[in-house]
Coordinates of C-alpha atoms in Angstrom, one line a residue:
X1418 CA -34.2 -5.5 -25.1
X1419 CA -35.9 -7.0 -22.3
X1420 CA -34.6 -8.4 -19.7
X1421 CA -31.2 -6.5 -19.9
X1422 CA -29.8 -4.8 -17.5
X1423 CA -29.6 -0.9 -18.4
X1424 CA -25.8 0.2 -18.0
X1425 CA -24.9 2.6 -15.0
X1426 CA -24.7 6.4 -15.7
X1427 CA -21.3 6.0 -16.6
X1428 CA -21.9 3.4 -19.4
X1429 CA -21.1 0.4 -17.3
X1430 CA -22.8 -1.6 -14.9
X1431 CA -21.3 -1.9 -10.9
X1432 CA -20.3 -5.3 -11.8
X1433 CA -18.2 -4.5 -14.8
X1434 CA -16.6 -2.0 -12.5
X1435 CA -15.8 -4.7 -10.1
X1436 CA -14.4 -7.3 -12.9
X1437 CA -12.5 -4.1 -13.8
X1438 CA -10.6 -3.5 -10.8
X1439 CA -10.0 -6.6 -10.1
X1440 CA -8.0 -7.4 -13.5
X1441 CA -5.9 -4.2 -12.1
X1442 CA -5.1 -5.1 -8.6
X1443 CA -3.8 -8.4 -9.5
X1444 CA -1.2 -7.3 -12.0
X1445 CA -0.3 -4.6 -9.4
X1446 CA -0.1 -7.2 -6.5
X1447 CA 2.2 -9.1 -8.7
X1448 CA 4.1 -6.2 -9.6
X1449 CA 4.6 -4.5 -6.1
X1450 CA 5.3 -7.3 -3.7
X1451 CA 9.0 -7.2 -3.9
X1452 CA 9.0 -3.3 -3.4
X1453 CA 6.5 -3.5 -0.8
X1454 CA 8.5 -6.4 1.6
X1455 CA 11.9 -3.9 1.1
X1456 CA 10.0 -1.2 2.0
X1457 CA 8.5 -2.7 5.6
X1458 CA 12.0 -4.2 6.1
X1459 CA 13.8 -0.7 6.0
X1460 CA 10.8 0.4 8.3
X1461 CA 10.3 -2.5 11.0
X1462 CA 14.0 -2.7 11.5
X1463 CA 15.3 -1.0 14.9
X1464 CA 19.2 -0.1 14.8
X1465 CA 21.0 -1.0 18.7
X1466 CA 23.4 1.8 17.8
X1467 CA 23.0 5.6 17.3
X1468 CA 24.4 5.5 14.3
X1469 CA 24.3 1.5 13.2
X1470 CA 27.5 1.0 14.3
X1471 CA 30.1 1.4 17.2
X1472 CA 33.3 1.2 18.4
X1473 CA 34.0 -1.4 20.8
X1474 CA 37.1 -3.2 22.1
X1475 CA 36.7 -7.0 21.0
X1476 CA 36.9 -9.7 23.6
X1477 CA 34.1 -12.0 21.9
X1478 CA 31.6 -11.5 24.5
X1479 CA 29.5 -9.4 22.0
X1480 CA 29.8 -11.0 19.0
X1481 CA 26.3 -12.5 19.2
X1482 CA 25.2 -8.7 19.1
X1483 CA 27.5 -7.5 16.7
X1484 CA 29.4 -8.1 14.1
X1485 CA 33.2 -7.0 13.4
X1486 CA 33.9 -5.5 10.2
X1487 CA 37.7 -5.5 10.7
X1488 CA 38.1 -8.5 12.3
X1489 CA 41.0 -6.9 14.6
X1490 CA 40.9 -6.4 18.5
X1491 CA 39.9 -3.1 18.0
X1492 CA 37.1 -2.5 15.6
X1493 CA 33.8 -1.0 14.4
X1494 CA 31.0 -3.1 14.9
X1495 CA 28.2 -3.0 12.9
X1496 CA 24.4 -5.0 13.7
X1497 CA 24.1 -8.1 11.6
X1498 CA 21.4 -7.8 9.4
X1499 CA 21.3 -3.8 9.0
X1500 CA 20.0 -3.0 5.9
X1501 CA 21.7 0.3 4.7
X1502 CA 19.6 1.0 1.7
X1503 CA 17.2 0.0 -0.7
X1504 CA 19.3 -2.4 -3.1
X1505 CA 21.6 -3.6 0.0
X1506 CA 18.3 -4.6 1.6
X1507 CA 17.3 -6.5 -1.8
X1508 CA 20.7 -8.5 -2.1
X1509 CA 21.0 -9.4 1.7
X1510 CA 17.1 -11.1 1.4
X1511 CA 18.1 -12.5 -1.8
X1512 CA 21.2 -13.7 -0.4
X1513 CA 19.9 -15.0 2.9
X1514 CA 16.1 -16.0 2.4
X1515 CA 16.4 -16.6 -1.4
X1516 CA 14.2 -15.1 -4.1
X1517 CA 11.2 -16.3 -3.0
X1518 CA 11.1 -14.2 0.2
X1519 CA 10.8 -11.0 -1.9
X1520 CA 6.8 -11.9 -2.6
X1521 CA 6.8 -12.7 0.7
X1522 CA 3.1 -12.3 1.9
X1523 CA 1.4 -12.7 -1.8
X1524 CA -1.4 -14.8 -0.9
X1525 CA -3.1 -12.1 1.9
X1526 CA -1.7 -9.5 -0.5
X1527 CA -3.7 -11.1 -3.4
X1528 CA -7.0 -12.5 -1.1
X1529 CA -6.9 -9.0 0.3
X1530 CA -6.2 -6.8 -3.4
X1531 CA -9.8 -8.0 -4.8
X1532 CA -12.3 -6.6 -1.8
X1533 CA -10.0 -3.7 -1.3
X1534 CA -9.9 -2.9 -4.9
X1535 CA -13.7 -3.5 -5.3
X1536 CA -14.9 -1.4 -2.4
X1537 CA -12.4 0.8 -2.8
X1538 CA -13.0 1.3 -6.8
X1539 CA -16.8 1.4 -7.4
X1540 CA -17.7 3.3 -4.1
X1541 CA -15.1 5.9 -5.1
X1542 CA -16.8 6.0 -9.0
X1543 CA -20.4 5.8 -7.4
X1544 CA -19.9 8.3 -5.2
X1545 CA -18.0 10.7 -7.2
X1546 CA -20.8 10.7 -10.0
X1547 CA -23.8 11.3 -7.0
X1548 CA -21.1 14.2 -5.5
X1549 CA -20.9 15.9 -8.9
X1550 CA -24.3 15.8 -9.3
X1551 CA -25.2 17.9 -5.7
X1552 CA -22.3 19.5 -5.8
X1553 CA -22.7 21.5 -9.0
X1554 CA -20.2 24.2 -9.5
X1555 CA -18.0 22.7 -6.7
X1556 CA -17.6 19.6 -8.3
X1557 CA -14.1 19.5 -8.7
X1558 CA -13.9 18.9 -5.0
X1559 CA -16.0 15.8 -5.6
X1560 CA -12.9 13.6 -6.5
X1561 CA -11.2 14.8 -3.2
X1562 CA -14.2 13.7 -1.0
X1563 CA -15.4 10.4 -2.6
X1564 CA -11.9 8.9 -2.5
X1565 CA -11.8 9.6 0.9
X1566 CA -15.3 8.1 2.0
X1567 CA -14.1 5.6 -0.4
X1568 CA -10.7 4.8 1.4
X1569 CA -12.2 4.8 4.7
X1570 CA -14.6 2.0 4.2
X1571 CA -11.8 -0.2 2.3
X1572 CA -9.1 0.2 4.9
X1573 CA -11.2 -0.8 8.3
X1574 CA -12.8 -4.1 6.0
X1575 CA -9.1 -5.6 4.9
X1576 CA -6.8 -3.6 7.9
X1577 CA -6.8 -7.4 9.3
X1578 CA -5.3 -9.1 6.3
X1579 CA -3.1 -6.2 6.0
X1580 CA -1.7 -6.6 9.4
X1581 CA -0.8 -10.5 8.0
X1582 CA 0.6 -9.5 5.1
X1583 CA 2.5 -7.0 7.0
X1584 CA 3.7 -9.3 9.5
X1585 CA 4.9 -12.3 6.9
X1586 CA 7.1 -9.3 4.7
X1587 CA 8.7 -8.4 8.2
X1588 CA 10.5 -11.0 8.8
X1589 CA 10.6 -14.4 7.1
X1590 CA 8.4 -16.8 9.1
X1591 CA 6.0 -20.1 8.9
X1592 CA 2.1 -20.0 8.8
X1593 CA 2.3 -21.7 12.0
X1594 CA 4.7 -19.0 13.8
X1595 CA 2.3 -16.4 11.9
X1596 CA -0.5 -17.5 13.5
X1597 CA 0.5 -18.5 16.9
X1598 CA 1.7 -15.1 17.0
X1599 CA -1.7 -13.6 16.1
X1600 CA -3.4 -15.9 18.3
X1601 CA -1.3 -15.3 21.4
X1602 CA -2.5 -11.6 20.8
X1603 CA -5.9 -12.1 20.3
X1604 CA -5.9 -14.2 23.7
X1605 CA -4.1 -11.0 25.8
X1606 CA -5.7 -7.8 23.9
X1607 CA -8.9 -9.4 22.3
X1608 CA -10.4 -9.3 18.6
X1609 CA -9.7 -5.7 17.9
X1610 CA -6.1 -6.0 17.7
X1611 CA -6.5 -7.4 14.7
X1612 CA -7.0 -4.0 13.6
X1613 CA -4.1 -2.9 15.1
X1614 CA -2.2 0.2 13.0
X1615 CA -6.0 1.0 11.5
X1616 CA -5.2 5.0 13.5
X1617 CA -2.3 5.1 11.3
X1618 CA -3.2 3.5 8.1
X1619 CA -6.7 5.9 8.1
X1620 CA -4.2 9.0 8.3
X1621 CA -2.1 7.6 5.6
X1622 CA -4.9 6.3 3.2
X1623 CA -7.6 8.8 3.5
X1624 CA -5.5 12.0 2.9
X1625 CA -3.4 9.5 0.2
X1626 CA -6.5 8.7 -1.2
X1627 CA -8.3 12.4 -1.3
X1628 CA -5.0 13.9 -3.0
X1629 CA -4.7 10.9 -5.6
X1630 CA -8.0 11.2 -7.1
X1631 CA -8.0 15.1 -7.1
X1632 CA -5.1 14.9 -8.9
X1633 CA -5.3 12.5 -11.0
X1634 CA -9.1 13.9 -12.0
X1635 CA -7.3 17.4 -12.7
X1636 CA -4.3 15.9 -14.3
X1637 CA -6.2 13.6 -16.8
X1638 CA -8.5 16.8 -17.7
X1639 CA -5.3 19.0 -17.8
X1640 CA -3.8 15.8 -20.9
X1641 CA -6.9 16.0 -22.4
X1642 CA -7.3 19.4 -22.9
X1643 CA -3.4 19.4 -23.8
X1644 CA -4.1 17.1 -26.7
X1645 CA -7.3 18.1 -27.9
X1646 CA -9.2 14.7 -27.1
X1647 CA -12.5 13.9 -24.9
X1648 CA -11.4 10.2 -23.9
X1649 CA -7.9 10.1 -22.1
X1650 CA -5.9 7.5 -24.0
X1651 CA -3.9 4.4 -22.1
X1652 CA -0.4 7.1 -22.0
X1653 CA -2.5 9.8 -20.1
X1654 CA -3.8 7.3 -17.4
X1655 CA -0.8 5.9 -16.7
X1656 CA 1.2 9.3 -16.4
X1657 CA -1.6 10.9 -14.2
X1658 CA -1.4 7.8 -11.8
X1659 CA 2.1 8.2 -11.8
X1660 CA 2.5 11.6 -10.8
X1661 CA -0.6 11.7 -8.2
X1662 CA 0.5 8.8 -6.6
X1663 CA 3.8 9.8 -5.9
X1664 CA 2.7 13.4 -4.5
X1665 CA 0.7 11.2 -2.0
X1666 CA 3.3 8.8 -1.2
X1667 CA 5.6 11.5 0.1
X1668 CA 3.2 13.0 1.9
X1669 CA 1.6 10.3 3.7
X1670 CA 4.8 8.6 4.1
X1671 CA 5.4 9.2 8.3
X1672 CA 1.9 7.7 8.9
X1673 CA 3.0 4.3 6.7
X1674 CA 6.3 4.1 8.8
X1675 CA 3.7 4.2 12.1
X1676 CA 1.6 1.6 10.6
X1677 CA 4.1 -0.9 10.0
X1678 CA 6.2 -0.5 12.9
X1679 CA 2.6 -1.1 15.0
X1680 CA 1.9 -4.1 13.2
X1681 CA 5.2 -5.5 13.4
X1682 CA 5.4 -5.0 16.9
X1683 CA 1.9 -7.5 17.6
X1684 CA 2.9 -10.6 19.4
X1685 CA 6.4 -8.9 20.2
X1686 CA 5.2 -7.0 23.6
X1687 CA 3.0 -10.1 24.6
X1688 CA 6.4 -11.8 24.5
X1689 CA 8.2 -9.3 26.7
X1690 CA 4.9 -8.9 28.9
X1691 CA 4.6 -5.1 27.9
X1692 CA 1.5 -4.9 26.3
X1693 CA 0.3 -3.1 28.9
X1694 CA 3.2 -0.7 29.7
X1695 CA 3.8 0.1 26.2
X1696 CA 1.6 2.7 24.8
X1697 CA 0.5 1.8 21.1
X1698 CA -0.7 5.3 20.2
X1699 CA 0.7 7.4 16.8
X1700 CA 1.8 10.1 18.2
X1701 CA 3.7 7.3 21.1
X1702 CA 4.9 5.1 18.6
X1703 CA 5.8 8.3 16.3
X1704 CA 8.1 9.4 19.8
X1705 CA 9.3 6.3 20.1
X1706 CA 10.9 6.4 16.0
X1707 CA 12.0 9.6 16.9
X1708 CA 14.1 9.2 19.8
X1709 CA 15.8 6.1 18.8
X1710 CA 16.4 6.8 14.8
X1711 CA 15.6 11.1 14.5
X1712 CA 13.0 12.5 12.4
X1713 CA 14.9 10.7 9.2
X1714 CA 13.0 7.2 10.8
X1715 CA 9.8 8.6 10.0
X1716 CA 11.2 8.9 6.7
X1717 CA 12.5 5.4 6.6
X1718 CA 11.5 3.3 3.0
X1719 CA 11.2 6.7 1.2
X1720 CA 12.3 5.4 -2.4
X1721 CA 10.8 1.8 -2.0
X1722 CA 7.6 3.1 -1.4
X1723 CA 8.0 6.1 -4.0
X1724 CA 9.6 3.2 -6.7
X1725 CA 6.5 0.7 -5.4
X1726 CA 3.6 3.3 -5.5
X1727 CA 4.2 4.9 -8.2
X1728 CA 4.2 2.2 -11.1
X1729 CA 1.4 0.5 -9.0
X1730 CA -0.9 3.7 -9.2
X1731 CA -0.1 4.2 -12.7
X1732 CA -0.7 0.2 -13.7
X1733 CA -3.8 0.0 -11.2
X1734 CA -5.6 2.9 -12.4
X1735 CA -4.6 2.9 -16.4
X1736 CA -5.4 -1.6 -16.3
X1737 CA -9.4 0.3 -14.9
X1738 CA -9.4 2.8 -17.4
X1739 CA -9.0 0.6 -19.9
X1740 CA -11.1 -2.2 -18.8
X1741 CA -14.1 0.8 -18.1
X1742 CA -13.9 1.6 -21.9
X1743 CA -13.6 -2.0 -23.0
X1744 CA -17.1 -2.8 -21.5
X1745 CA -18.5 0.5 -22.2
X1746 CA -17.8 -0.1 -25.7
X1747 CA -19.0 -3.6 -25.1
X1748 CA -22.6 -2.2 -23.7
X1749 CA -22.6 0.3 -26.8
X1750 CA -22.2 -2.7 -29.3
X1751 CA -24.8 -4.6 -27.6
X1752 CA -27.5 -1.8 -27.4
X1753 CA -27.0 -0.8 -31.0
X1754 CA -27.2 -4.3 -32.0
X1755 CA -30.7 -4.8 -32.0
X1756 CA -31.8 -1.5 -33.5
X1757 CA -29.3 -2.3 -36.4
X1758 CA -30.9 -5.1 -37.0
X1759 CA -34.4 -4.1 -37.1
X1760 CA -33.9 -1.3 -39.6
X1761 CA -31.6 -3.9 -41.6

């Protein structure tokens, strides 16, 4: 047996951990996409109206604003292109960008899945086996803190890509609009706005992240108690991803609408020369949602993000599980398979 790496406490080495999450967060990416360029649609979108919609007298000098839903003199007008829920916002970018549109923003969304997912993944596993350890009694805290540490380091290494991906799922655009638009702002603010919406995206992820593992850990242990089993099967991963994401989602949903209205708005105030006038701040930008849409614009792409986060957690973290216990098994077989031998 020389020669061989010795598996990690766990049964599996860091590297199998990796290959692991990887094999997740691509099916997820895949998966998600769609729901995820709904979802920053309903939030990036600004309404002119109070309510959508007004009532105007039509002499044709606003219909590049508006559009009339009567077609009369005297009409409601409505803003073209308001999306006024989750399937109406799926037809009308069906409908006018064609299907493509809807994995709008794969490409960063995949480049940036695999060193998200491995940071992110086998930090959170390292550090939750060395918390347990010094934590003794309290280690059912250890979940809550190492997918935090875990989430922090993940988010500042790919918030860059995530500002691309971001920006492409906003609104349809070319490479070359893209990234004119993100070098124009590089130019006026300097390297770090490419981290722009990283304030908001920590307060999302880290709190998303602490209350997903904790309760997924105590929800897995709660299923396998339940059923009388020490290894939770495929069913119980899946559920317990399910049902932890989705408590974080609506948490932590205010701090994703901040994020991606942030992000969406890079290159938009170099255009109107208010970079500098505009503050960029959560609690501004969080104001600024406020006063134009009320507190329901914080709440803006609820059931997108609910429908997109909570298959994704339950696919990302059950495809893991799975592929854990494959090489576990895997190192099993091959340590046993000497010492069969020799006694044979």
């Amino acid at each position: 047996m020389s020669g061989q790496r010795p598996p990690a406490s766990n049964g599996i080495t860091p590297l199998q951990q990796m290959a692991a999450s990887c094999s997740g967060a691509i099916l997820t990416s895949l998966f998600v996409t769609p729901l995820d360029v709904v979802k920053i649609r309903l939030q990036a979108q600004k309404n002119p109206f109070p309510k959508g919609k007004c009532f105007v007298y039509c002499n044709g000098l606003m219909d590049h604003i508006c559009v009339c839903e009567n077609g009369n003199s005297r009409a409601w007008y409505k803003a073209p292109g308001h999306f006024s829920g989750t399937l109406d916002a799926f037809i009308k970018i069906v409908r006018n960008e064609g299907v493509k549109s809807l994995w709008s923003g794969l490409p960063p969304t995949l480049v940036m899945a695999v060193p998200a997912t491995v940071i992110y993944f086998t930090c959170y596993d390292q550090l939750c086996a060395a918390l347990r350890v010094r934590m003794g009694e309290r280690a059912q805290v250890a979940p809550l803190l190492a997918g935090a540490i875990a989430r922090v380091g993940s988010a500042t290494v790919i918030s860059p890509l995530e500002l691309i991906r971001t920006k492409m799922q906003s609104r349809k655009q070319t490479y070359r609009e893209l990234t004119d638009c993100i070098r124009s702002a590089v130019q006026a603010e300097g390297r770090l706005s490419l981290w722009r919406g990283l304030g908001p995206t920590l307060l999302r992820d880290v709190p998303f992240s602490a209350m997903y593992w904790y309760n997924y850990e105590r929800g897995k242990s709660f299923l396998c108690e339940l059923y009388n089993t020490r290894e939770p099967t495929f069913t119980m991963t899946f559920i317990s991803g399910a049902v932890s994401g989705s408590i974080a989602a609506i948490v932590t949903l205010p701090f994703d609408v901040v994020k991606t209205r942030r992000q969406v708005e890079l290159g938009e105030l170099q255009a109107k020369n208010l970079s500098h006038q505009v503050s960029t701040s959560t609690l501004s930008v969080m104001s600024r949602i406020v006063a134009q849409d009320g507190f329901s614009g914080l709440l803006r792409g609820f059931l997108p993000r609910l429908i997109k986060v909570a298959p994704a957690c339950a696919i990302m973290i059950s495809t893991y599980e799975f592929g854990k216990a494959f090489f576990r098994k895997y190192n099993e077989e091959r340590i046993l398979r000497p010492l069969q031998t020799s006694n044979s």
